[in-house]
Amino acid sequence: MSSREVVVLSVGGVRFVTRASTLQQFPESRLARMLNDDDREFKLVNGEFFVDRDGALFSYIMDFLRTLQVSLPSDFSDYQRLQREAEFFGLCPLADLLSQEHLLKPRLEILEVRFSLQEMQAFFRIFCSCSTTIEALAEQITVFTGQQSGQGWNSPFPSQKLLVPLPLERPSHHDMVFQCGTEYSAGDQFVARYVSIKPDNRKLINGTNVLGLLLDTLLRDGFRLISTRTVASEEKVECYSFERMKRAAGLTIVVSQTSGSSGVAQARRSQVQKGK
């Protein structure tokens, strides 16, 4: 049987078709022994191996055998049941990883935007529980500055050659600060700060417009607005709180094979996509 290239399994009535080499990824597992007729739990019926287990959960086991990675849906909750299935099939590395739910469970990410208007300037401060989100936003948000005359500072079409990008302030890994608007310089000159948020190409100077674009960007990125409040009425500081479910840092779990063993489980951090 081990020489068969294509193997058909019926697990709890759910049919799976795979290659023998896929089932032999872990030689000590019951699936590998099944091909050598070394396990009576698996019955060969009409050319298909039948086993009375959960077919829906077995689909995750097959995905693991094909990719050597654990990738579960964000709403997955049957960790103990899947661990029990992995133990039944003799896949110890998978069972060990499933016992560490904190590596696989999505976590709640909290983000807060603080916004205040002072005369002709608007100030923004963004806090987030996930530093990678702040890093991604820092790549999306650009502040441009330049001097304008008193008659042209509020032009909706700023002169490109007069504007210089400014680095964003990063008080810590979890927050960032920037501002837009104008402030008095000398004579009839004003220092103007425009904000651009990718993928939008506009350069906005009005704080309310920048706030609207920022909130829209966060909503498109999967955040959900959960509350708005005024935290300092005298300074007119408004606070917008968001949340979203985000996969844990150990998003992808890779199992590397070693000679003479059934596999060594290693948790590896996956590369987080920008803005995710």
GROMACS .gro file of C-alpha atoms in nm:
model
  276
    1MET     CA    1   0.000   0.000   0.000
    2SER     CA    2   0.287   0.240   0.074
    3SER     CA    3   0.373   0.247  -0.295
    4ARG     CA    4   0.039   0.402  -0.388
    5GLU     CA    5   0.071   0.753  -0.525
    6VAL     CA    6  -0.290   0.858  -0.462
    7VAL     CA    7  -0.472   0.772  -0.139
    8VAL     CA    8  -0.842   0.822  -0.066
    9LEU     CA    9  -0.965   0.861   0.292
   10SER     CA   10  -1.318   0.881   0.423
   11VAL     CA   11  -1.308   1.052   0.761
   12GLY     CA   12  -1.646   1.064   0.930
   13GLY     CA   13  -1.806   1.051   0.587
   14VAL     CA   14  -1.596   1.334   0.443
   15ARG     CA   15  -1.381   1.223   0.149
   16PHE     CA   16  -1.017   1.335   0.113
   17VAL     CA   17  -0.784   1.262  -0.177
   18THR     CA   18  -0.412   1.309  -0.124
   19ARG     CA   19  -0.069   1.169  -0.203
   20ALA     CA   20   0.093   0.894  -0.002
   21SER     CA   21   0.399   1.114   0.054
   22THR     CA   22   0.178   1.374   0.224
   23LEU     CA   23   0.053   1.121   0.478
   24GLN     CA   24   0.411   1.003   0.535
   25GLN     CA   25   0.540   1.345   0.643
   26PHE     CA   26   0.568   1.207   0.996
   27PRO     CA   27   0.675   0.840   0.977
   28GLU     CA   28   0.570   0.766   1.337
   29SER     CA   29   0.214   0.891   1.288
   30ARG     CA   30  -0.083   0.658   1.252
   31LEU     CA   31  -0.150   0.797   0.904
   32ALA     CA   32   0.194   0.685   0.789
   33ARG     CA   33   0.150   0.343   0.954
   34MET     CA   34  -0.191   0.313   0.791
   35LEU     CA   35  -0.029   0.286   0.448
   36ASN     CA   36   0.165  -0.019   0.568
   37ASP     CA   37  -0.149  -0.184   0.710
   38ASP     CA   38  -0.003  -0.143   1.058
   39ASP     CA   39  -0.313   0.015   1.216
   40ARG     CA   40  -0.644  -0.169   1.247
   41GLU     CA   41  -0.834   0.153   1.324
   42PHE     CA   42  -0.831   0.234   0.953
   43LYS     CA   43  -1.053   0.007   0.749
   44LEU     CA   44  -0.999  -0.032   0.374
   45VAL     CA   45  -1.343  -0.028   0.211
   46ASN     CA   46  -1.376  -0.031  -0.169
   47GLY     CA   47  -1.025   0.111  -0.206
   48GLU     CA   48  -1.080   0.390   0.048
   49PHE     CA   49  -0.951   0.409   0.402
   50PHE     CA   50  -1.235   0.468   0.644
   51VAL     CA   51  -1.193   0.610   0.994
   52ASP     CA   52  -1.469   0.715   1.231
   53ARG     CA   53  -1.339   1.063   1.329
   54ASP     CA   54  -1.441   1.426   1.277
   55GLY     CA   55  -1.414   1.502   0.904
   56ALA     CA   56  -1.441   1.880   0.943
   57LEU     CA   57  -1.147   1.895   1.185
   58PHE     CA   58  -0.947   1.652   0.971
   59SER     CA   59  -0.941   1.916   0.696
   60TYR     CA   60  -0.713   2.126   0.920
   61ILE     CA   61  -0.490   1.823   0.975
   62MET     CA   62  -0.463   1.770   0.601
   63ASP     CA   63  -0.374   2.137   0.553
   64PHE     CA   64  -0.103   2.096   0.816
   65LEU     CA   65   0.041   1.790   0.643
   66ARG     CA   66   0.041   1.963   0.304
   67THR     CA   67   0.199   2.292   0.419
   68LEU     CA   68   0.369   2.206   0.750
   69GLN     CA   69   0.201   2.517   0.886
   70VAL     CA   70  -0.088   2.586   1.120
   71SER     CA   71  -0.326   2.839   0.972
   72LEU     CA   72  -0.665   2.860   1.143
   73PRO     CA   73  -0.961   3.092   1.079
   74SER     CA   74  -0.986   3.401   1.299
   75ASP     CA   75  -1.310   3.269   1.451
   76PHE     CA   76  -1.173   2.920   1.522
   77SER     CA   77  -1.237   2.802   1.879
   78ASP     CA   78  -1.208   2.420   1.881
   79TYR     CA   79  -0.843   2.409   1.986
   80GLN     CA   80  -0.891   2.128   2.238
   81ARG     CA   81  -1.093   1.914   1.997
   82LEU     CA   82  -0.840   1.964   1.718
   83GLN     CA   83  -0.558   1.884   1.961
   84ARG     CA   84  -0.740   1.563   2.053
   85GLU     CA   85  -0.769   1.471   1.685
   86ALA     CA   86  -0.397   1.543   1.632
   87GLU     CA   87  -0.314   1.316   1.924
   88PHE     CA   88  -0.537   1.041   1.782
   89PHE     CA   89  -0.354   1.051   1.449
   90GLY     CA   90  -0.017   1.051   1.624
   91LEU     CA   91   0.085   1.399   1.507
   92CYS     CA   92   0.267   1.506   1.823
   93PRO     CA   93   0.422   1.827   1.684
   94LEU     CA   94   0.077   1.954   1.582
   95ALA     CA   95  -0.075   1.853   1.917
   96ASP     CA   96   0.205   2.034   2.104
   97LEU     CA   97   0.147   2.352   1.906
   98LEU     CA   98  -0.228   2.342   1.961
   99SER     CA   99  -0.167   2.319   2.336
  100GLN     CA  100  -0.014   2.669   2.311
  101GLU     CA  101  -0.334   2.851   2.221
  102HIS     CA  102  -0.181   3.193   2.292
  103LEU     CA  103   0.035   3.154   1.980
  104LEU     CA  104  -0.261   3.084   1.756
  105LYS     CA  105  -0.553   3.278   1.899
  106PRO     CA  106  -0.631   3.620   1.752
  107ARG     CA  107  -0.605   3.907   1.998
  108LEU     CA  108  -0.788   4.233   2.041
  109GLU     CA  109  -0.601   4.538   1.912
  110ILE     CA  110  -0.691   4.879   2.058
  111LEU     CA  111  -0.621   5.209   1.881
  112GLU     CA  112  -0.696   5.562   1.997
  113VAL     CA  113  -0.690   5.888   1.800
  114ARG     CA  114  -0.671   6.217   1.995
  115PHE     CA  115  -0.753   6.530   1.801
  116SER     CA  116  -0.751   6.895   1.906
  117LEU     CA  117  -0.800   7.228   1.730
  118GLN     CA  118  -0.609   7.534   1.846
  119GLU     CA  119  -0.662   7.848   1.641
  120MET     CA  120  -0.539   7.765   1.289
  121GLN     CA  121  -0.367   7.436   1.380
  122ALA     CA  122  -0.486   7.081   1.441
  123PHE     CA  123  -0.294   6.831   1.652
  124PHE     CA  124  -0.311   6.452   1.625
  125ARG     CA  125  -0.182   6.178   1.853
  126ILE     CA  126  -0.237   5.811   1.772
  127PHE     CA  127  -0.188   5.537   2.033
  128CYS     CA  128  -0.207   5.166   1.949
  129SER     CA  129  -0.153   4.846   2.145
  130CYS     CA  130   0.026   4.699   1.841
  131SER     CA  131   0.352   4.873   1.746
  132THR     CA  132   0.348   4.727   1.394
  133THR     CA  133   0.024   4.911   1.322
  134ILE     CA  134   0.187   5.239   1.426
  135GLU     CA  135   0.484   5.160   1.202
  136ALA     CA  136   0.251   5.092   0.909
  137LEU     CA  137   0.060   5.417   0.969
  138ALA     CA  138   0.387   5.607   0.989
  139GLU     CA  139   0.464   5.488   0.636
  140GLN     CA  140   0.119   5.595   0.515
  141ILE     CA  141   0.111   5.941   0.675
  142THR     CA  142   0.336   6.220   0.551
  143VAL     CA  143   0.347   6.579   0.674
  144PHE     CA  144   0.466   6.846   0.430
  145THR     CA  145   0.570   7.195   0.535
  146GLY     CA  146   0.645   7.517   0.353
  147GLN     CA  147   0.613   7.893   0.382
  148GLN     CA  148   0.318   8.062   0.220
  149SER     CA  149   0.211   8.423   0.191
  150GLY     CA  150  -0.084   8.542   0.394
  151GLN     CA  151  -0.303   8.534   0.087
  152GLY     CA  152  -0.211   8.186  -0.028
  153TRP     CA  153  -0.164   7.975   0.287
  154ASN     CA  154  -0.506   7.812   0.264
  155SER     CA  155  -0.489   7.728  -0.104
  156PRO     CA  156  -0.637   7.382  -0.175
  157PHE     CA  157  -0.366   7.332  -0.438
  158PRO     CA  158  -0.032   7.385  -0.260
  159SER     CA  159   0.278   7.441  -0.469
  160GLN     CA  160   0.462   7.109  -0.482
  161LYS     CA  161   0.810   7.260  -0.507
  162LEU     CA  162   0.763   7.466  -0.189
  163LEU     CA  163   0.673   7.173   0.032
  164VAL     CA  164   0.924   6.965   0.226
  165PRO     CA  165   0.833   6.635   0.400
  166LEU     CA  166   0.877   6.632   0.778
  167PRO     CA  167   0.955   6.327   0.993
  168LEU     CA  168   0.671   6.222   1.222
  169GLU     CA  169   0.723   6.243   1.596
  170ARG     CA  170   0.738   5.900   1.760
  171PRO     CA  171   0.736   5.943   2.140
  172SER     CA  172   0.735   5.562   2.173
  173HIS     CA  173   0.689   5.246   1.969
  174HIS     CA  174   0.317   5.263   2.039
  175ASP     CA  175   0.227   5.620   1.945
  176MET     CA  176   0.288   5.895   1.692
  177VAL     CA  177   0.226   6.271   1.680
  178PHE     CA  178   0.172   6.512   1.390
  179GLN     CA  179  -0.006   6.836   1.312
  180CYS     CA  180  -0.148   7.035   1.023
  181GLY     CA  181  -0.260   7.393   0.964
  182THR     CA  182  -0.067   7.719   0.980
  183GLU     CA  183   0.126   7.925   1.228
  184TYR     CA  184   0.254   8.282   1.204
  185SER     CA  185   0.613   8.321   1.082
  186ALA     CA  186   0.710   8.681   0.994
  187GLY     CA  187   0.554   8.963   0.799
  188ASP     CA  188   0.272   8.818   0.593
  189GLN     CA  189   0.439   8.473   0.585
  190PHE     CA  190   0.291   8.163   0.743
  191VAL     CA  191   0.436   7.816   0.799
  192ALA     CA  192   0.187   7.574   0.651
  193ARG     CA  193   0.168   7.200   0.724
  194TYR     CA  194  -0.022   6.968   0.495
  195VAL     CA  195  -0.099   6.601   0.564
  196SER     CA  196  -0.118   6.320   0.309
  197ILE     CA  197  -0.244   5.970   0.395
  198LYS     CA  198  -0.178   5.695   0.140
  199PRO     CA  199  -0.329   5.573  -0.082
  200ASP     CA  200  -0.503   5.913  -0.104
  201ASN     CA  201  -0.273   6.156  -0.287
  202ARG     CA  202  -0.428   6.477  -0.157
  203LYS     CA  203  -0.236   6.713   0.071
  204LEU     CA  204  -0.482   6.846   0.327
  205ILE     CA  205  -0.431   7.144   0.556
  206ASN     CA  206  -0.771   7.155   0.726
  207GLY     CA  207  -0.765   6.953   1.047
  208THR     CA  208  -1.126   6.836   1.019
  209ASN     CA  209  -1.062   6.705   0.668
  210VAL     CA  210  -0.747   6.523   0.783
  211LEU     CA  211  -0.940   6.370   1.073
  212GLY     CA  212  -1.212   6.244   0.839
  213LEU     CA  213  -0.957   6.088   0.604
  214LEU     CA  214  -0.771   5.926   0.895
  215LEU     CA  215  -1.088   5.773   1.039
  216ASP     CA  216  -1.193   5.643   0.697
  217THR     CA  217  -0.847   5.488   0.652
  218LEU     CA  218  -0.872   5.305   0.986
  219LEU     CA  219  -1.222   5.177   0.910
  220ARG     CA  220  -1.108   5.043   0.573
  221ASP     CA  221  -0.818   4.872   0.747
  222GLY     CA  222  -1.054   4.662   0.959
  223PHE     CA  223  -1.087   4.875   1.271
  224ARG     CA  224  -1.426   4.932   1.434
  225LEU     CA  225  -1.515   5.260   1.604
  226ILE     CA  226  -1.631   5.178   1.957
  227SER     CA  227  -1.649   5.518   2.128
  228THR     CA  228  -1.599   5.894   2.095
  229ARG     CA  229  -1.553   6.128   2.387
  230THR     CA  230  -1.410   6.464   2.487
  231VAL     CA  231  -1.117   6.415   2.726
  232ALA     CA  232  -1.029   6.784   2.782
  233SER     CA  233  -1.313   7.022   2.711
  234GLU     CA  234  -1.108   7.338   2.767
  235GLU     CA  235  -0.850   7.234   2.507
  236LYS     CA  236  -1.115   7.072   2.288
  237VAL     CA  237  -0.938   6.734   2.278
  238GLU     CA  238  -1.155   6.470   2.117
  239CYS     CA  239  -1.079   6.100   2.152
  240TYR     CA  240  -1.183   5.827   1.906
  241SER     CA  241  -1.137   5.467   2.019
  242PHE     CA  242  -1.115   5.173   1.778
  243GLU     CA  243  -1.068   4.798   1.805
  244ARG     CA  244  -1.008   4.505   1.570
  245MET     CA  245  -0.920   4.141   1.602
  246LYS     CA  246  -0.562   4.073   1.500
  247ARG     CA  247  -0.379   3.744   1.473
  248ALA     CA  248  -0.116   3.682   1.735
  249ALA     CA  249   0.248   3.754   1.652
  250GLY     CA  250   0.311   3.382   1.597
  251LEU     CA  251   0.071   3.377   1.302
  252THR     CA  252   0.246   3.096   1.117
  253ILE     CA  253   0.380   2.791   1.294
  254VAL     CA  254   0.636   2.601   1.088
  255VAL     CA  255   0.733   2.243   1.158
  256SER     CA  256   1.080   2.151   1.034
  257GLN     CA  257   1.174   1.787   0.984
  258THR     CA  258   1.485   1.632   1.137
  259SER     CA  259   1.633   1.300   1.033
  260GLY     CA  260   1.535   1.007   1.250
  261SER     CA  261   1.245   1.182   1.418
  262SER     CA  262   0.883   1.257   1.347
  263GLY     CA  263   0.943   1.631   1.335
  264VAL     CA  264   1.046   1.922   1.553
  265ALA     CA  265   0.791   2.196   1.615
  266GLN     CA  266   0.917   2.552   1.602
  267ALA     CA  267   0.716   2.872   1.638
  268ARG     CA  268   0.820   3.136   1.387
  269ARG     CA  269   0.687   3.489   1.368
  270SER     CA  270   0.540   3.566   1.031
  271GLN     CA  271   0.604   3.889   0.845
  272VAL     CA  272   0.317   4.122   0.929
  273GLN     CA  273   0.168   4.293   0.626
  274LYS     CA  274   0.174   4.670   0.627
  275GLY     CA  275  -0.131   4.820   0.779
  276LYS     CA  276  -0.261   4.487   0.901
   0.00000   0.00000   0.00000
